[in-house]
Coordinates of C-alpha atoms in Angstrom, one line a residue:
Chain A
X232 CA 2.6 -20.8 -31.1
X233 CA 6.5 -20.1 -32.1
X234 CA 6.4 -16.5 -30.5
X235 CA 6.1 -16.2 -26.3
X236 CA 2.4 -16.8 -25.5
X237 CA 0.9 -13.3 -23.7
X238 CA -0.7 -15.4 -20.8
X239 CA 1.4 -18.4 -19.4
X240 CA 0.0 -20.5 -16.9
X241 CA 2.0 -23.5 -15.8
X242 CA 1.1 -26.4 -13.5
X243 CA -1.0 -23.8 -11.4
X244 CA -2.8 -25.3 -8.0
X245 CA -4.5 -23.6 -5.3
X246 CA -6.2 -25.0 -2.4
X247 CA -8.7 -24.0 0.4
X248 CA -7.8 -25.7 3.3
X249 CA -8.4 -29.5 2.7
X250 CA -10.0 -28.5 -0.6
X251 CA -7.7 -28.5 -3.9
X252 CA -9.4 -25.7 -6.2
X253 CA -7.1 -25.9 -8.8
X254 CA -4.6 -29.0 -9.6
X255 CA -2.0 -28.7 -11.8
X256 CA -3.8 -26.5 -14.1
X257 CA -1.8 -25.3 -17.3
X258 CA -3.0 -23.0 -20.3
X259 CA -1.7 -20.3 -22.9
X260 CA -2.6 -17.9 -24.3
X261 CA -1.0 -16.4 -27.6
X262 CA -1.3 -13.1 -29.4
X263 CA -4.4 -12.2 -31.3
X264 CA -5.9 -15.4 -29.8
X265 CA -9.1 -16.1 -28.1
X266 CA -9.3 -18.8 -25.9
X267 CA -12.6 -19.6 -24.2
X268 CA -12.3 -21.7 -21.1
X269 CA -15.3 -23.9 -20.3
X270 CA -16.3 -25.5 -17.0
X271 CA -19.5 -26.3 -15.2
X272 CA -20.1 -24.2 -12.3
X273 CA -17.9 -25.3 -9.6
X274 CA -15.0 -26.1 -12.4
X275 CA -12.6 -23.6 -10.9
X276 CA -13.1 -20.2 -13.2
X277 CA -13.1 -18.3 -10.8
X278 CA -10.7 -19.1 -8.4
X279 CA -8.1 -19.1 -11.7
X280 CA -9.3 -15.7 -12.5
X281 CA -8.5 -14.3 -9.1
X282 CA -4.9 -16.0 -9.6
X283 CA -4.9 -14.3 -13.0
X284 CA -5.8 -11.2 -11.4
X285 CA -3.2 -11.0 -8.6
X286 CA -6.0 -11.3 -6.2
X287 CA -4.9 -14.2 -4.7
X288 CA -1.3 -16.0 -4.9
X289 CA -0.9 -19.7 -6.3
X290 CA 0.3 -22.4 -4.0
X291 CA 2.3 -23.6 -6.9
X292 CA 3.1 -23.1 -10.5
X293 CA 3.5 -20.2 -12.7
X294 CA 1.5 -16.9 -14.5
X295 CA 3.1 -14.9 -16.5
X296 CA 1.5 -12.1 -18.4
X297 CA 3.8 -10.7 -21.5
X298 CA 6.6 -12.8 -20.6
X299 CA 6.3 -11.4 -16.5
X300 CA 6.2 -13.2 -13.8
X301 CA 3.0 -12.3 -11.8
X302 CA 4.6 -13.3 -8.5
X303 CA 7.8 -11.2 -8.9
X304 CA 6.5 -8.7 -11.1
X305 CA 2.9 -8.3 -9.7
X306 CA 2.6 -4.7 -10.8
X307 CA 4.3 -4.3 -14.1
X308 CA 2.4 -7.5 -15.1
X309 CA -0.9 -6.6 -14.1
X310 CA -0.7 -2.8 -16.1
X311 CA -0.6 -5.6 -19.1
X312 CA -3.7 -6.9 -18.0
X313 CA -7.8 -6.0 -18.5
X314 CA -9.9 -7.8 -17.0
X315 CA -14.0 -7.5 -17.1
X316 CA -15.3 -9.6 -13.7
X317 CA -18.2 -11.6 -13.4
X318 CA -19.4 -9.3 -10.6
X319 CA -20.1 -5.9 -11.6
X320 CA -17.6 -3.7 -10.6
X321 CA -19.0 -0.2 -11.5
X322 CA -19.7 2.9 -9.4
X323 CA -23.4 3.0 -9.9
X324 CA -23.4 6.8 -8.6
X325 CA -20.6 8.1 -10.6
X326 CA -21.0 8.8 -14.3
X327 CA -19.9 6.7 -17.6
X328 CA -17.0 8.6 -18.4
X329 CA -16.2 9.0 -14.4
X330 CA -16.3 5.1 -13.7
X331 CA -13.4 5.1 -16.9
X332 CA -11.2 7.6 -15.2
X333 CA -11.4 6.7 -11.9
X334 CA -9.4 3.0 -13.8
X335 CA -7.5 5.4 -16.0
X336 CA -5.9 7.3 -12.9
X337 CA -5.2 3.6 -11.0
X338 CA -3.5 2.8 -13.9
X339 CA -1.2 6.1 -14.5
X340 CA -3.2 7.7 -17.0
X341 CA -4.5 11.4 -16.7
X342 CA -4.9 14.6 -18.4
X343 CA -5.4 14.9 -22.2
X344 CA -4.6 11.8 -22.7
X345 CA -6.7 9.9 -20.7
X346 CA -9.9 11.5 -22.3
X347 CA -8.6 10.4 -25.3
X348 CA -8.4 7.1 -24.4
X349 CA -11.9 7.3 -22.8
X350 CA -13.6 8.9 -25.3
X351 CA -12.4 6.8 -28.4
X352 CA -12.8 3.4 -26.1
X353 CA -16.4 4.8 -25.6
X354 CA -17.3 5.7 -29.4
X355 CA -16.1 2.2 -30.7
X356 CA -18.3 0.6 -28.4
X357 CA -21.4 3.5 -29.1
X358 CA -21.7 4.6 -25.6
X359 CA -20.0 8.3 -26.5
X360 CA -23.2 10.1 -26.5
X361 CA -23.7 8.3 -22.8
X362 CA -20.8 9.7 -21.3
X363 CA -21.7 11.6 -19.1
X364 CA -25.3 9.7 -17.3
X365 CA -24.6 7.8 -14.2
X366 CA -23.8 4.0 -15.0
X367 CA -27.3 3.8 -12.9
X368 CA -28.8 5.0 -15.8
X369 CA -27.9 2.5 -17.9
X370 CA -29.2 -1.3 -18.8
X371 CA -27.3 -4.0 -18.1
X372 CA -25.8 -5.2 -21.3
X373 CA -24.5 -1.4 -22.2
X374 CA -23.4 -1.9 -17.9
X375 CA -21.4 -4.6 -19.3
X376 CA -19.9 -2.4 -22.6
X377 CA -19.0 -0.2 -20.3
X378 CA -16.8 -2.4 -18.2
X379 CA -15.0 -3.7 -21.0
X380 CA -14.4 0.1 -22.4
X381 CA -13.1 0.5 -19.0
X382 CA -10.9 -2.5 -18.9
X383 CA -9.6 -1.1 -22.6
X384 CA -8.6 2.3 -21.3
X385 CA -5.2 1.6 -20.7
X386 CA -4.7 -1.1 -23.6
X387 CA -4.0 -4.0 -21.8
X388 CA -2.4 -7.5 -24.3
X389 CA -4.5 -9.3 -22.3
X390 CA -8.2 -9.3 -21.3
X391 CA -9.8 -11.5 -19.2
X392 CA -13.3 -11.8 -19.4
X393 CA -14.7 -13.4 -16.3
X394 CA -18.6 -14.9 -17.2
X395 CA -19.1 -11.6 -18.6
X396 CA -21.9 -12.6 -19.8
X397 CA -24.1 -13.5 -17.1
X398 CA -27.1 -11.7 -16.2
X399 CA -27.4 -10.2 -20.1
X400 CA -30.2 -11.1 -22.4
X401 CA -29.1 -13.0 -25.8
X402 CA -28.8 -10.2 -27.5
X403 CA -26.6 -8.2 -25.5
X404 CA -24.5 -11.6 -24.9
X405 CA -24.1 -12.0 -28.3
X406 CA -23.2 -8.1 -28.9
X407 CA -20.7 -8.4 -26.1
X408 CA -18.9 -11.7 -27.6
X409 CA -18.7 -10.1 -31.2
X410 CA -17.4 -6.8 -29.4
X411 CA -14.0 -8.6 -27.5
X412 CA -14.0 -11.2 -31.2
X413 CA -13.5 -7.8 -33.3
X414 CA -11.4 -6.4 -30.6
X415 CA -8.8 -9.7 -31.1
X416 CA -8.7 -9.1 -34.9
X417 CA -8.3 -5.4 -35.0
X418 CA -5.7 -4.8 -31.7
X419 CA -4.3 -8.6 -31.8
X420 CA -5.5 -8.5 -27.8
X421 CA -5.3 -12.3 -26.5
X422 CA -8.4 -12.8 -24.6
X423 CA -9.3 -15.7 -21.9
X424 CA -13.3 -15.9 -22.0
X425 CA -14.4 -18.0 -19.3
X426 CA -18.0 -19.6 -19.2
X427 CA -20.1 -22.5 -18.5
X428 CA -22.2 -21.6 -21.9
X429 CA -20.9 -23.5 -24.7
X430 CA -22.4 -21.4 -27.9
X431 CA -20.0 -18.5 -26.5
X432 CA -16.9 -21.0 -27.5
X433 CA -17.9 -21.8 -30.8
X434 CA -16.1 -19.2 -33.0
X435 CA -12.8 -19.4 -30.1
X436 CA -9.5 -20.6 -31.8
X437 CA -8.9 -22.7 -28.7
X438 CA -11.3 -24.1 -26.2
X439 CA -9.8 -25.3 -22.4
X440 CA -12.1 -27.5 -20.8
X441 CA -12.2 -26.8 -17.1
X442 CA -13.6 -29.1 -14.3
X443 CA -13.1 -29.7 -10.9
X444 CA -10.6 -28.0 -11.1
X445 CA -8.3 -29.9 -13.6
X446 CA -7.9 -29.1 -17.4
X447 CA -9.3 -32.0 -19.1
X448 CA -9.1 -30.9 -22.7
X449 CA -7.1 -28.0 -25.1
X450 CA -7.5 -27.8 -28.7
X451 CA -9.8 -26.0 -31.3
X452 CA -13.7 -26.4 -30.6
X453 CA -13.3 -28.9 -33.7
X454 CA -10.8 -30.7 -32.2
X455 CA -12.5 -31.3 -29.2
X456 CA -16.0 -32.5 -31.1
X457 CA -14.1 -35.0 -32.7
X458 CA -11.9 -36.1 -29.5
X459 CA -15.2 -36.3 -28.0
X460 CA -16.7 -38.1 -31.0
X461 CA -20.1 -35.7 -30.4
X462 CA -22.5 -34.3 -32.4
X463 CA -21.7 -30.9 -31.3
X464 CA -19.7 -28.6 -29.2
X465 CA -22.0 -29.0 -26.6
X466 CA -22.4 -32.8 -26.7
X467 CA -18.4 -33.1 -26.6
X468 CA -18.3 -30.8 -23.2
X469 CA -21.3 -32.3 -21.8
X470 CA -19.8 -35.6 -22.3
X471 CA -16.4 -34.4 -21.1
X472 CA -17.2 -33.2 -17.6
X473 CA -19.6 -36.0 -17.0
X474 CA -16.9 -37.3 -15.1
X475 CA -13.7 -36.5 -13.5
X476 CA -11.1 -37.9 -15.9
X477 CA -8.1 -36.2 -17.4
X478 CA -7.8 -36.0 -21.1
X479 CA -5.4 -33.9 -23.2
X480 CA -5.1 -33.0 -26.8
Chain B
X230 CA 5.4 2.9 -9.6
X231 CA 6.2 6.8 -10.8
X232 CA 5.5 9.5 -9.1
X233 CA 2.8 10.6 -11.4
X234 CA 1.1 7.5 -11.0
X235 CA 1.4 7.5 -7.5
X236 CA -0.6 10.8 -7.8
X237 CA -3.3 9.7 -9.9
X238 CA -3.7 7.0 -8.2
X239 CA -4.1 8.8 -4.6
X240 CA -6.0 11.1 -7.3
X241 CA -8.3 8.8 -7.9
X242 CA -9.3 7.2 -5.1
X243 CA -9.6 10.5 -2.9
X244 CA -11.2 12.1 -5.3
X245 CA -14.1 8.9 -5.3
X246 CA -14.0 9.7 -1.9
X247 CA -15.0 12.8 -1.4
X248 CA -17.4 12.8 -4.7
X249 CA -19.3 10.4 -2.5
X250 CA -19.0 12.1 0.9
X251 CA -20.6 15.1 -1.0
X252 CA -23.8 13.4 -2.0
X253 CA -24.2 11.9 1.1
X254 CA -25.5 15.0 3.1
X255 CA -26.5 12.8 6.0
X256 CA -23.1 11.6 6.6
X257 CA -22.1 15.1 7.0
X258 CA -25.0 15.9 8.9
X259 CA -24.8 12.9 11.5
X260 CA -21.3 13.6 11.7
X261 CA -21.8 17.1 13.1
X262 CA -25.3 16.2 15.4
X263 CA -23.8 13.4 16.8
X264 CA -20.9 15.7 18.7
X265 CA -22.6 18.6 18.6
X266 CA -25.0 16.9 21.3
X267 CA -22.6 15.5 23.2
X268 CA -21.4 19.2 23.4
X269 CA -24.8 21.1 24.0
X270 CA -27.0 18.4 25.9
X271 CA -24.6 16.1 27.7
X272 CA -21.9 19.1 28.6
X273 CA -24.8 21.3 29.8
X274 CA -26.3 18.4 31.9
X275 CA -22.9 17.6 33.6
X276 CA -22.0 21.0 33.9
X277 CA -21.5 21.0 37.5
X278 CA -21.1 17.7 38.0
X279 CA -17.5 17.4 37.2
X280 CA -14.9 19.4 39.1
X281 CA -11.9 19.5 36.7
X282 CA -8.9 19.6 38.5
X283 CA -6.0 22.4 36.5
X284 CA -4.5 19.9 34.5
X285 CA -2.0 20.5 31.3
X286 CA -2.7 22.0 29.1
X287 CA -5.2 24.3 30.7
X288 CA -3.6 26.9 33.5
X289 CA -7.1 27.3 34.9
X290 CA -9.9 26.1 36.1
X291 CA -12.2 25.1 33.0
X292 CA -15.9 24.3 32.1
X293 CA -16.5 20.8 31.4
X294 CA -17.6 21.9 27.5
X295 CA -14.1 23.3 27.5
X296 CA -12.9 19.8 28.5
X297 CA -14.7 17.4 26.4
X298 CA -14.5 19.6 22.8
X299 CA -11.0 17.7 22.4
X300 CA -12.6 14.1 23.3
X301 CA -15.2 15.4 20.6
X302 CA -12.9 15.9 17.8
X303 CA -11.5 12.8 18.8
X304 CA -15.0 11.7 18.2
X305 CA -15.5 12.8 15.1
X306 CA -12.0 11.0 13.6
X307 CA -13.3 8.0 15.3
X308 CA -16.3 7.2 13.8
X309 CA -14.7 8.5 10.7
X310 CA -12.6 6.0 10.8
X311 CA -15.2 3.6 10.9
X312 CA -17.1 5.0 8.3
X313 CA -14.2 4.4 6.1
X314 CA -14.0 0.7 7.2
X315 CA -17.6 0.3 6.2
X316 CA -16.7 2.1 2.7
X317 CA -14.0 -0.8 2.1
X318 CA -16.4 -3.9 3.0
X319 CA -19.2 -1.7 0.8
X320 CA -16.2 -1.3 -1.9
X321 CA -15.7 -5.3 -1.1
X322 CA -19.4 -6.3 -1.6
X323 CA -19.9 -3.9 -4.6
X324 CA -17.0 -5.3 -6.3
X325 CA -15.0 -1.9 -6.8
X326 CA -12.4 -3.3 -4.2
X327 CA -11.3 -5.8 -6.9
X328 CA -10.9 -3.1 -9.5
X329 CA -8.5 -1.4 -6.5
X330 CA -6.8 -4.0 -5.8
X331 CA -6.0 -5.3 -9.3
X332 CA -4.4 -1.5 -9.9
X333 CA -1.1 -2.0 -11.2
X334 CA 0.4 -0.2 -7.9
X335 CA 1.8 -1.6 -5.0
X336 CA -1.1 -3.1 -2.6
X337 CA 0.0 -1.2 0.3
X338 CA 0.1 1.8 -1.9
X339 CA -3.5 1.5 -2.8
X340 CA -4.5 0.8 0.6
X341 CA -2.8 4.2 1.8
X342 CA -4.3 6.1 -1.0
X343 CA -7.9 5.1 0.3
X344 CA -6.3 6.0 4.0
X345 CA -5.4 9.6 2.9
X346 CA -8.6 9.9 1.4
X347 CA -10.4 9.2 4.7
X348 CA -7.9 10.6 6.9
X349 CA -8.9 14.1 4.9
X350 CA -12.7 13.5 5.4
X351 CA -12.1 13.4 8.9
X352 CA -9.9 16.7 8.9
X353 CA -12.8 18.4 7.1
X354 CA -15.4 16.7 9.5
X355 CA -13.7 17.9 12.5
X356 CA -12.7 21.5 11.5
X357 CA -16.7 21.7 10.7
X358 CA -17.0 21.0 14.4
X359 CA -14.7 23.0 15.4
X360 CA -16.6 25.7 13.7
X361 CA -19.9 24.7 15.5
X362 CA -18.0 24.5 18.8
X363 CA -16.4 27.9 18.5
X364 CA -20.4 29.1 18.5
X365 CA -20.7 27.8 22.3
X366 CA -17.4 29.5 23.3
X367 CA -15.2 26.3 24.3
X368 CA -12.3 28.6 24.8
X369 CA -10.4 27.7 21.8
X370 CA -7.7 30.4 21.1
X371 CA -7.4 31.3 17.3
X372 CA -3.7 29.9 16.9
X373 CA -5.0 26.7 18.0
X374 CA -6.9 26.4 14.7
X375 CA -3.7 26.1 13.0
X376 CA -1.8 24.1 15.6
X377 CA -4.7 21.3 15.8
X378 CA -4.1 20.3 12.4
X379 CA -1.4 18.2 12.6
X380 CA -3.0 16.6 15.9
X381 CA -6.3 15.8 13.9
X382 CA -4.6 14.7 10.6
X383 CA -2.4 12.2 12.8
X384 CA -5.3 10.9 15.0
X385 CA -7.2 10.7 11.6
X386 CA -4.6 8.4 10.4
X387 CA -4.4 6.3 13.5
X388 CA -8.1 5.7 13.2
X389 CA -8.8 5.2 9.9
X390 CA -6.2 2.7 9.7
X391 CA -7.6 1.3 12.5
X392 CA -10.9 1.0 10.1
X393 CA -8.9 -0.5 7.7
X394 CA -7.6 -3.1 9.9
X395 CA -11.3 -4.0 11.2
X396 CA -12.5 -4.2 7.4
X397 CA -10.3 -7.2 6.7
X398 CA -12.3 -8.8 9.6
X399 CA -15.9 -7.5 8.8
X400 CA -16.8 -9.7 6.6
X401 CA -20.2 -8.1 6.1
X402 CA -22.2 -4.8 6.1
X403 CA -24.6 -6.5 8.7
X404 CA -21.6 -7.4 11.1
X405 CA -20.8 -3.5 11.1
X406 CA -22.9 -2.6 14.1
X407 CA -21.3 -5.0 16.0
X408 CA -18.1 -3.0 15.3
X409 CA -19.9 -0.2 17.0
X410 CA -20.6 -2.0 20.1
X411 CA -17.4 -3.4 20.0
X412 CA -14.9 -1.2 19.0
X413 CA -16.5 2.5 19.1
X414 CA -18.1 2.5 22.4
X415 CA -15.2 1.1 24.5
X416 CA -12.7 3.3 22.5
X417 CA -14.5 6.7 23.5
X418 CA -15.8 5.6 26.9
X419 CA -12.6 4.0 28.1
X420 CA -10.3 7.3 27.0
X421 CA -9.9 10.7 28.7
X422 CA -12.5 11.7 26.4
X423 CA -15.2 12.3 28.6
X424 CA -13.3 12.5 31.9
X425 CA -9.7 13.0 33.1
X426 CA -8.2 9.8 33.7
X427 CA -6.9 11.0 36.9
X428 CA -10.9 11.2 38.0
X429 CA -11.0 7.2 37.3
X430 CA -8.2 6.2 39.6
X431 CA -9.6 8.6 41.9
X432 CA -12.7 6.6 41.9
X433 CA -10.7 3.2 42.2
X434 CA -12.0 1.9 38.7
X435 CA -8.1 1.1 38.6
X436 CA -8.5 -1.4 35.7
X437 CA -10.8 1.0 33.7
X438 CA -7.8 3.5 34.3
X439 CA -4.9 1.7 33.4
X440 CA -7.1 0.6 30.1
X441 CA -8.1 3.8 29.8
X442 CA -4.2 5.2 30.0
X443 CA -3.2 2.6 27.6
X444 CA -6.2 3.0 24.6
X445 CA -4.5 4.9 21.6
X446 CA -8.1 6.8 21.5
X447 CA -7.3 8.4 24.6
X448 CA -3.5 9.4 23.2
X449 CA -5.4 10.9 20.0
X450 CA -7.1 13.4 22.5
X451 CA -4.8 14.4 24.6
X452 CA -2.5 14.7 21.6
X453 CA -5.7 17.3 19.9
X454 CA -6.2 19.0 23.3
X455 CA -2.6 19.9 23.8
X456 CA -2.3 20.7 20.2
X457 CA -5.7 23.1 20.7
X458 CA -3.1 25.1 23.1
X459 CA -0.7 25.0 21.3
X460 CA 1.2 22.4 23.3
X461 CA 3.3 19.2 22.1
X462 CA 2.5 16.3 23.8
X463 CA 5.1 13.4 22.9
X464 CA 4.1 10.6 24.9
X465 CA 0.8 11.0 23.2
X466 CA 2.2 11.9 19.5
X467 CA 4.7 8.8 20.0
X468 CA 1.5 6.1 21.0
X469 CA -0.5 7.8 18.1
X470 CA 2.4 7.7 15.4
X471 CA 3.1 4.1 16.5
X472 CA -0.9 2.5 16.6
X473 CA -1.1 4.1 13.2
X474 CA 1.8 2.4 11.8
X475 CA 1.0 -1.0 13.4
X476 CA -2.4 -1.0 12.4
X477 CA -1.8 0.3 8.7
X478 CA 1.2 -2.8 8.5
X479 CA -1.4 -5.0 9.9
X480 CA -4.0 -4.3 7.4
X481 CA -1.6 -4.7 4.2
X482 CA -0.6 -8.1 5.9
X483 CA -4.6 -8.8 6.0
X484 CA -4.8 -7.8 2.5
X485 CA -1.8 -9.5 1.0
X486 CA -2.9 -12.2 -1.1
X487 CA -0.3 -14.6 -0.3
X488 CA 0.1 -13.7 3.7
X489 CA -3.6 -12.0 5.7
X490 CA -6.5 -13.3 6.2
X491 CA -8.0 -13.5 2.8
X492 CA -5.8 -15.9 2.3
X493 CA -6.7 -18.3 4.9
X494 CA -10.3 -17.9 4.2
X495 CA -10.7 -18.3 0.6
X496 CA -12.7 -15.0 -0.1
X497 CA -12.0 -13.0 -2.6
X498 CA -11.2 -9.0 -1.9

């Protein structure tokens, strides 16, 4: 990547009392780039996501979102940043467009427009004509299109995408993934997708393989089939994290 | 952080607030019964029981209704601020804390956004019972209305910050009755809610007392009853200003990701 990457995470650790949830963990992520990071459960997603988020601080090491330092510029580099979590996050009683400017408002945006914001992130994604129903109302995977609308709103350079996936059919998974891939060619958003399912990193243009908290692999899913000398995409990770080593490409 | 996003952001979060208050009649509902029998049932019961010295702010002697309507109010803001507590480990367990919290504003900011918000609910929750109290003739003069306001919004704040300070510990919805037991119950029965505290050293519970004179509750009420006469109490606005500030700086260091609690425990907000 010659130009700045939009997420920079260096030699990031966090621990939990005696127990080291991240080690040392390093990954980037450049403009117009989807990068899918793959662990087992257990691998240390989440715990990076809520360092990515601001949620937590790191013990050591470095974020930086659009070239700002998340520690010393929490807030400036978090309006950078979207993020869809693996727990759903919406306001089951409030309406579609509601749950979108209740985030629009948090993040400075109001008035005219903020329903322009809204309404054009709800059209691309076909949910305009639901607008106005309760989120109740609606099933999971358009639950899910919703979030990342919401996460849009403001029009983040980064989105995270926390197992985003979880809890959706195939169909809907697969609507989502090609959703946030058409998003990354058309707005040149980078995107981190975490998940443990390993069809979801085929079309990335760089897989980081999470486990036990250390990154044991980055490079292009082909790149990592043949470091692995698998079969398949799957083979390789399932070989990868069948132990504990380090590995780097 | 601008001052229009400052707004939107109090905006916001207020304005979830109250859009939930208002479809949830029953919170409005208990929050009304639950004085309102203190003020009919209990008041009427004791009615004799009590002789009430002429204390300030009164320049007579009162009815003991008269007396408690202040520790009521105070009532009202308490559990208020409670409620607001449980909203935050709802918020928590929902997941709509982390979409708070990862709002590009400062953390304390966001935290005193959903403070106002509640603080306001209990405003509008104790004028209501104000308006039920005026119905049994409590003796509230009509300036008093306007003078109370300040009183309420400040024990408001005290409380609900208080709330917020508890829901960094409550962990749970299920641990939130034990708040109640814990928290609630001494607050209100240990204050000069009820009861002058003169009445409790009179009766040598001299520890109850001296707890009793040194619970912020109890500074909240004399703080509303003077206000209700139009009387500034500065003792009680001073131990009230102060409890809110230390318990609202005590719940951002709770939910500061590098410093509270969260921290230390490895949950996420």
């Amino acid at each position: 990547m010659a130009e700045q990457p939009l997420l920079d995470v260096e030699q990031v650790s966090k621990s939990y009392g005696p127990r080291k949830a991240l080690d040392g963990v390093s990954l980037q992520v450049g403009r117009g780039e989807f990068v899918a990071l793959l662990g087992p459960n257990g691998a240390g997603k989440s715990t990076l996501f809520q360092l990515l988020s601001g949620l937590f601080v790191a013990d050591g090491g470095s974020i930086r979102i659009g070239g700002l330092d998340l520690r010393t510029h929490m807030t400036a580099a978090l309006a950078r940043l979207g993020v869809v979590f693996q727990q759903p996050t919406l306001d089951l009683d409030l309406g579609v467009a509601a749950n979108l400017r209740y985030h629009a408002r948090l993040h400075g945006l109001g008035g005219r427009h903020a329903r322009e914001r809204i309404d054009a992130e709800l059209a691309r994604l076909g949910l305009a004509e639901r607008a106005q129903e309760p989120a109740r109302a609606l099933s999971g995977g358009n639950r899910r299109k919703v979030e990342l609308a919401r996460a849009l709103v403001h029009q983040p350079e980064v989105l995270l995408m926390d197992e985003a996936t979880v809890g959706l059919d195939f169909a809907s998974r697969r609507q989502l993934l090609d959703d946030v891939h058409a998003l990354v060619a058309s707005r040149g958003v980078g995107v981190l997708w975490a998940s443990h399912l390993v069809d979801e990193a085929e079309g990335a243009d760089r897989v980081v393989v999470l486990h036990l908290g250390h990154v044991l692999f980055t490079g292009t899913p082909a790149e990592l089939v043949a470091h692995c000398g698998a079969a398949d995409l799957a083979a390789a990770f399932l070989q990868l994290t069948a132990g504990g080593g380090r590995h780097a490409a | 952080m601008t001052l229009t996003h400052a707004w939107l952001a109090l905006h916001a979060v207020a304005g979830r607030e109250i859009a939930k208050f208002v479809r949830q009649y029953g919170r409005l509902l208990s929050s009304l019964v639950r004085p309102s029998l203190w003020l009919i049932v209990f008041a009427a019961g004791f009615q004799n029981v009590f002789g009430v010295a002429i204390i300030p702010p009164y320049d007579s002697y009162i009815e003991y209704r008269v007396y408690i309507a202040p520790g009521l109010l105070g009532m009202v803001l308490l559990f208020n601020g409670m409620q607001s507590s449980l909203s935050m480990v709802y918020d928590r367990e929902m997941g709509m804390m982390r979409l708070l919290l990862t709002a590009p504003l400062p953390r304390w900011y966001l935290l005193f956004c959903k403070l106002m918000a509640g603080t306001v609910l209990s405003v509008l929750q104790a004028y209501a019972f104000l308006a039920i109290a005026a119905l049994f003739e409590v003796g509230i003069p009509l300036a008093g209305w306007l003078t109370v306001l300040p009183a309420l919004f400040a024990g408001g704040l005290m409380l609900g910050a208080l709330g917020l300070l508890l829901s960094v510990y409550i962990k749970q919805l299920e641990n939130f009755a034990g708040t109640m037991n814990f928290v609630i119950f001494p607050m209100f029965f240990v204050s000069s809610a009820l009861y002058p505290l003169w009445k409790l050293r009179e009766s040598g519970a001299e520890i109850v007392w001296q707890l009793a004179s040194l619970n912020p509750f109890t500074h909240a009420v004399e703080l509303i009853r003077f206000a209700l006469y139009g009387q500034f109490n500065l003792t009680a606005c001073l131990v009230v200003i102060g409890s809110a500030l230390t318990f609202f700086v005590a719940a951002v260091l709770g939910y500061d990701p590098g410093r509270g609690l969260l921290r230390r425990s490895g949950r996420p907000a």
